[in-house]
Amino acid sequence: MTDPTPAAADVASLTFEQARDELVRVVTELEQGAPTLEQSLSLWERGEALAARCEQWLRGARQRLDDARAQTEGDL
């Protein structure tokens, strides 16, 4: 297994809100059109990493809710 790139490591440390806000910025920048293909690809890759981070946070939140519901139902 290879070490994560610095950008991926950076994304891994973001909160949900930070990742979401940066993802919005990246999407806006992509919609406006980056000056070069290389910049567009870099933005796209960053956006993919940010989206994955948001999904990771959401899966974790969903699991916590499911666990809380199961605990509540178990207490009844």
Short mmCIF file of N, CA, C and O in Angstrom, two decimals:
data_model
loop_
_atom_site.label_atom_id
_atom_site.label_comp_id
_atom_site.label_asym_id
_atom_site.label_seq_id
_atom_site.Cartn_x
_atom_site.Cartn_y
_atom_site.Cartn_z
N MET A 1 0.85 -1.18 0.00
CA MET A 1 0.00 0.00 0.00
C MET A 1 0.89 1.23 0.00
O MET A 1 1.85 1.32 0.73
N THR A 2 0.54 2.23 -0.83
CA THR A 2 1.36 3.43 -0.92
C THR A 2 0.88 4.46 0.08
O THR A 2 -0.26 4.44 0.54
N ASP A 3 1.79 5.36 0.44
CA ASP A 3 1.43 6.44 1.34
C ASP A 3 0.51 7.41 0.62
O ASP A 3 0.65 7.64 -0.59
N PRO A 4 -0.44 8.01 1.36
CA PRO A 4 -1.31 8.97 0.72
C PRO A 4 -0.52 10.20 0.29
O PRO A 4 0.49 10.55 0.89
N THR A 5 -0.97 10.84 -0.77
CA THR A 5 -0.33 12.08 -1.21
C THR A 5 -0.56 13.15 -0.17
O THR A 5 -1.49 13.05 0.64
N PRO A 6 0.27 14.19 -0.14
CA PRO A 6 0.06 15.26 0.83
C PRO A 6 -1.34 15.86 0.75
O PRO A 6 -1.95 16.16 1.76
N ALA A 7 -1.87 16.00 -0.46
CA ALA A 7 -3.22 16.55 -0.61
C ALA A 7 -4.25 15.62 0.01
O ALA A 7 -5.18 16.07 0.67
N ALA A 8 -4.10 14.32 -0.19
CA ALA A 8 -5.04 13.36 0.38
C ALA A 8 -4.93 13.35 1.90
O ALA A 8 -5.94 13.26 2.60
N ALA A 9 -3.71 13.44 2.41
CA ALA A 9 -3.52 13.50 3.86
C ALA A 9 -4.17 14.76 4.41
O ALA A 9 -4.78 14.73 5.48
N ASP A 10 -4.04 15.85 3.69
CA ASP A 10 -4.65 17.11 4.09
C ASP A 10 -6.17 16.96 4.16
O ASP A 10 -6.79 17.40 5.12
N VAL A 11 -6.76 16.34 3.18
CA VAL A 11 -8.22 16.14 3.13
C VAL A 11 -8.66 15.27 4.30
O VAL A 11 -9.71 15.52 4.90
N ALA A 12 -7.87 14.29 4.65
CA ALA A 12 -8.23 13.37 5.73
C ALA A 12 -8.36 14.07 7.08
O ALA A 12 -9.05 13.57 7.97
N SER A 13 -7.75 15.23 7.22
CA SER A 13 -7.80 15.94 8.50
C SER A 13 -8.93 16.97 8.56
O SER A 13 -9.13 17.60 9.59
N LEU A 14 -9.67 17.13 7.46
CA LEU A 14 -10.72 18.15 7.41
C LEU A 14 -11.99 17.70 8.14
O LEU A 14 -12.36 16.53 8.09
N THR A 15 -12.65 18.66 8.76
CA THR A 15 -13.98 18.40 9.31
C THR A 15 -14.96 18.30 8.14
O THR A 15 -14.64 18.69 7.01
N PHE A 16 -16.16 17.84 8.43
CA PHE A 16 -17.18 17.76 7.38
C PHE A 16 -17.42 19.14 6.77
O PHE A 16 -17.46 19.30 5.55
N GLU A 17 -17.58 20.14 7.64
CA GLU A 17 -17.89 21.49 7.17
C GLU A 17 -16.77 22.07 6.33
O GLU A 17 -17.02 22.71 5.31
N GLN A 18 -15.53 21.82 6.72
CA GLN A 18 -14.39 22.31 5.95
C GLN A 18 -14.34 21.65 4.57
O GLN A 18 -14.14 22.32 3.56
N ALA A 19 -14.53 20.33 4.55
CA ALA A 19 -14.50 19.59 3.29
C ALA A 19 -15.65 20.03 2.38
O ALA A 19 -15.45 20.24 1.18
N ARG A 20 -16.83 20.20 2.95
CA ARG A 20 -17.99 20.63 2.17
C ARG A 20 -17.77 22.01 1.57
O ARG A 20 -18.01 22.23 0.38
N ASP A 21 -17.29 22.94 2.39
CA ASP A 21 -17.08 24.30 1.91
C ASP A 21 -16.02 24.36 0.81
O ASP A 21 -16.18 25.06 -0.19
N GLU A 22 -14.94 23.59 0.98
CA GLU A 22 -13.92 23.58 -0.06
C GLU A 22 -14.44 22.89 -1.32
O GLU A 22 -14.12 23.31 -2.43
N LEU A 23 -15.24 21.86 -1.17
CA LEU A 23 -15.83 21.18 -2.33
C LEU A 23 -16.70 22.15 -3.12
O LEU A 23 -16.64 22.18 -4.35
N VAL A 24 -17.46 22.96 -2.44
CA VAL A 24 -18.28 23.97 -3.12
C VAL A 24 -17.38 24.93 -3.91
O VAL A 24 -17.66 25.26 -5.06
N ARG A 25 -16.28 25.34 -3.30
CA ARG A 25 -15.34 26.24 -3.97
C ARG A 25 -14.73 25.58 -5.21
O ARG A 25 -14.65 26.19 -6.28
N VAL A 26 -14.34 24.31 -5.08
CA VAL A 26 -13.74 23.59 -6.20
C VAL A 26 -14.74 23.44 -7.34
O VAL A 26 -14.41 23.67 -8.51
N VAL A 27 -15.98 23.08 -7.03
CA VAL A 27 -17.01 22.93 -8.06
C VAL A 27 -17.25 24.26 -8.78
O VAL A 27 -17.32 24.31 -10.01
N THR A 28 -17.32 25.33 -8.01
CA THR A 28 -17.52 26.65 -8.61
C THR A 28 -16.37 26.99 -9.55
O THR A 28 -16.59 27.48 -10.67
N GLU A 29 -15.15 26.72 -9.11
CA GLU A 29 -13.99 26.99 -9.94
C GLU A 29 -14.00 26.14 -11.21
O GLU A 29 -13.68 26.63 -12.30
N LEU A 30 -14.39 24.88 -11.09
CA LEU A 30 -14.48 24.02 -12.28
C LEU A 30 -15.56 24.52 -13.25
O LEU A 30 -15.36 24.47 -14.46
N GLU A 31 -16.67 24.96 -12.71
CA GLU A 31 -17.75 25.47 -13.56
C GLU A 31 -17.33 26.72 -14.32
O GLU A 31 -17.78 26.95 -15.44
N GLN A 32 -16.46 27.52 -13.72
CA GLN A 32 -15.98 28.74 -14.38
C GLN A 32 -14.92 28.44 -15.42
O GLN A 32 -14.65 29.27 -16.28
N GLY A 33 -14.33 27.27 -15.32
CA GLY A 33 -13.32 26.86 -16.29
C GLY A 33 -11.93 27.25 -15.85
O GLY A 33 -11.62 28.43 -15.72
N ALA A 34 -11.11 26.25 -15.61
CA ALA A 34 -9.71 26.49 -15.24
C ALA A 34 -8.93 26.86 -16.49
O ALA A 34 -9.27 26.43 -17.60
N PRO A 35 -7.86 27.64 -16.32
CA PRO A 35 -7.08 28.07 -17.49
C PRO A 35 -6.43 26.94 -18.28
O PRO A 35 -6.27 27.05 -19.49
N THR A 36 -6.04 25.84 -17.60
CA THR A 36 -5.38 24.75 -18.32
C THR A 36 -6.05 23.42 -17.98
O THR A 36 -6.73 23.29 -16.96
N LEU A 37 -5.79 22.46 -18.84
CA LEU A 37 -6.30 21.11 -18.61
C LEU A 37 -5.70 20.53 -17.33
O LEU A 37 -6.42 19.90 -16.54
N GLU A 38 -4.42 20.76 -17.11
CA GLU A 38 -3.76 20.24 -15.90
C GLU A 38 -4.41 20.81 -14.65
O GLU A 38 -4.63 20.08 -13.68
N GLN A 39 -4.74 22.08 -14.64
CA GLN A 39 -5.40 22.68 -13.48
C GLN A 39 -6.80 22.11 -13.29
O GLN A 39 -7.23 21.88 -12.17
N SER A 40 -7.49 21.88 -14.39
CA SER A 40 -8.82 21.26 -14.31
C SER A 40 -8.74 19.87 -13.71
O SER A 40 -9.55 19.51 -12.85
N LEU A 41 -7.77 19.09 -14.15
CA LEU A 41 -7.60 17.74 -13.61
C LEU A 41 -7.23 17.77 -12.13
O LEU A 41 -7.74 16.97 -11.34
N SER A 42 -6.39 18.70 -11.75
CA SER A 42 -6.00 18.83 -10.35
C SER A 42 -7.21 19.19 -9.49
O SER A 42 -7.41 18.64 -8.41
N LEU A 43 -8.02 20.12 -9.98
CA LEU A 43 -9.23 20.50 -9.26
C LEU A 43 -10.19 19.32 -9.16
O LEU A 43 -10.80 19.09 -8.11
N TRP A 44 -10.34 18.58 -10.25
CA TRP A 44 -11.24 17.43 -10.26
C TRP A 44 -10.80 16.40 -9.22
O TRP A 44 -11.61 15.89 -8.45
N GLU A 45 -9.50 16.11 -9.18
CA GLU A 45 -8.98 15.15 -8.22
C GLU A 45 -9.20 15.64 -6.79
O GLU A 45 -9.56 14.86 -5.91
N ARG A 46 -8.98 16.91 -6.56
CA ARG A 46 -9.21 17.48 -5.23
C ARG A 46 -10.69 17.34 -4.87
O ARG A 46 -11.05 16.99 -3.75
N GLY A 47 -11.56 17.64 -5.82
CA GLY A 47 -13.00 17.52 -5.59
C GLY A 47 -13.40 16.09 -5.26
O GLY A 47 -14.22 15.87 -4.36
N GLU A 48 -12.83 15.13 -5.95
CA GLU A 48 -13.13 13.73 -5.67
C GLU A 48 -12.71 13.36 -4.24
O GLU A 48 -13.44 12.68 -3.53
N ALA A 49 -11.53 13.83 -3.84
CA ALA A 49 -11.04 13.54 -2.48
C ALA A 49 -11.94 14.21 -1.44
O ALA A 49 -12.25 13.61 -0.40
N LEU A 50 -12.36 15.43 -1.71
CA LEU A 50 -13.23 16.14 -0.78
C LEU A 50 -14.60 15.47 -0.67
O LEU A 50 -15.15 15.34 0.42
N ALA A 51 -15.14 15.05 -1.82
CA ALA A 51 -16.43 14.36 -1.81
C ALA A 51 -16.35 13.05 -1.02
O ALA A 51 -17.25 12.71 -0.26
N ALA A 52 -15.24 12.33 -1.18
CA ALA A 52 -15.05 11.09 -0.44
C ALA A 52 -14.97 11.37 1.06
O ALA A 52 -15.51 10.61 1.88
N ARG A 53 -14.32 12.46 1.44
CA ARG A 53 -14.21 12.82 2.86
C ARG A 53 -15.59 13.15 3.42
O ARG A 53 -15.94 12.73 4.53
N CYS A 54 -16.38 13.90 2.67
CA CYS A 54 -17.74 14.21 3.12
C CYS A 54 -18.56 12.93 3.29
O CYS A 54 -19.27 12.77 4.29
N GLU A 55 -18.45 12.04 2.34
CA GLU A 55 -19.17 10.75 2.41
C GLU A 55 -18.73 9.96 3.64
O GLU A 55 -19.55 9.35 4.32
N GLN A 56 -17.43 9.99 3.93
CA GLN A 56 -16.92 9.29 5.11
C GLN A 56 -17.57 9.86 6.38
O GLN A 56 -18.00 9.10 7.25
N TRP A 57 -17.64 11.16 6.49
CA TRP A 57 -18.27 11.80 7.64
C TRP A 57 -19.75 11.42 7.73
O TRP A 57 -20.27 11.13 8.81
N LEU A 58 -20.44 11.44 6.60
CA LEU A 58 -21.87 11.12 6.60
C LEU A 58 -22.13 9.66 6.97
O LEU A 58 -23.07 9.37 7.71
N ARG A 59 -21.28 8.74 6.48
CA ARG A 59 -21.42 7.33 6.88
C ARG A 59 -21.22 7.17 8.38
O ARG A 59 -21.94 6.42 9.03
N GLY A 60 -20.24 7.88 8.91
CA GLY A 60 -20.00 7.82 10.35
C GLY A 60 -21.17 8.36 11.15
O GLY A 60 -21.56 7.79 12.18
N ALA A 61 -21.74 9.45 10.70
CA ALA A 61 -22.89 10.03 11.38
C ALA A 61 -24.09 9.08 11.31
O ALA A 61 -24.80 8.89 12.31
N ARG A 62 -24.30 8.47 10.15
CA ARG A 62 -25.40 7.52 9.99
C ARG A 62 -25.22 6.33 10.94
O ARG A 62 -26.18 5.88 11.57
N GLN A 63 -23.99 5.86 11.07
CA GLN A 63 -23.71 4.73 11.96
C GLN A 63 -23.99 5.12 13.41
O GLN A 63 -24.56 4.33 14.17
N ARG A 64 -23.59 6.32 13.80
CA ARG A 64 -23.86 6.77 15.17
C ARG A 64 -25.35 6.86 15.45
O ARG A 64 -25.81 6.50 16.53
N LEU A 65 -26.12 7.34 14.47
CA LEU A 65 -27.58 7.39 14.64
C LEU A 65 -28.17 6.00 14.75
O LEU A 65 -29.04 5.75 15.60
N ASP A 66 -27.71 5.11 13.89
CA ASP A 66 -28.21 3.73 13.95
C ASP A 66 -27.88 3.09 15.30
O ASP A 66 -28.72 2.40 15.90
N ASP A 67 -26.67 3.33 15.80
CA ASP A 67 -26.27 2.79 17.10
C ASP A 67 -27.13 3.37 18.22
O ASP A 67 -27.55 2.65 19.14
N ALA A 68 -27.41 4.68 18.15
CA ALA A 68 -28.24 5.31 19.17
C ALA A 68 -29.66 4.77 19.14
O ALA A 68 -30.26 4.52 20.19
N ARG A 69 -30.21 4.56 17.94
CA ARG A 69 -31.54 3.99 17.82
C ARG A 69 -31.59 2.59 18.39
O ARG A 69 -32.53 2.21 19.09
N ALA A 70 -30.59 1.79 18.07
CA ALA A 70 -30.54 0.41 18.57
C ALA A 70 -30.43 0.40 20.08
O ALA A 70 -31.09 -0.41 20.75
N GLN A 71 -29.68 1.32 20.64
CA GLN A 71 -29.55 1.41 22.10
C GLN A 71 -30.88 1.79 22.71
O GLN A 71 -31.29 1.22 23.72
N THR A 72 -31.57 2.76 22.10
CA THR A 72 -32.87 3.21 22.62
C THR A 72 -33.89 2.07 22.56
O THR A 72 -34.63 1.84 23.50
N GLU A 73 -33.91 1.36 21.43
CA GLU A 73 -34.84 0.24 21.29
C GLU A 73 -34.50 -0.88 22.27
O GLU A 73 -35.39 -1.54 22.78
N GLY A 74 -33.23 -1.06 22.56
CA GLY A 74 -32.81 -2.08 23.52
C GLY A 74 -33.20 -1.74 24.94
O GLY A 74 -33.40 -2.61 25.76
N ASP A 75 -33.33 -0.43 25.22
CA ASP A 75 -33.70 0.01 26.56
C ASP A 75 -35.19 -0.08 26.80
O ASP A 75 -35.64 0.03 27.94
N LEU A 76 -35.97 -0.28 25.75
CA LEU A 76 -37.43 -0.34 25.91
C LEU A 76 -37.91 -1.65 26.44
O LEU A 76 -37.52 -2.67 26.43
#
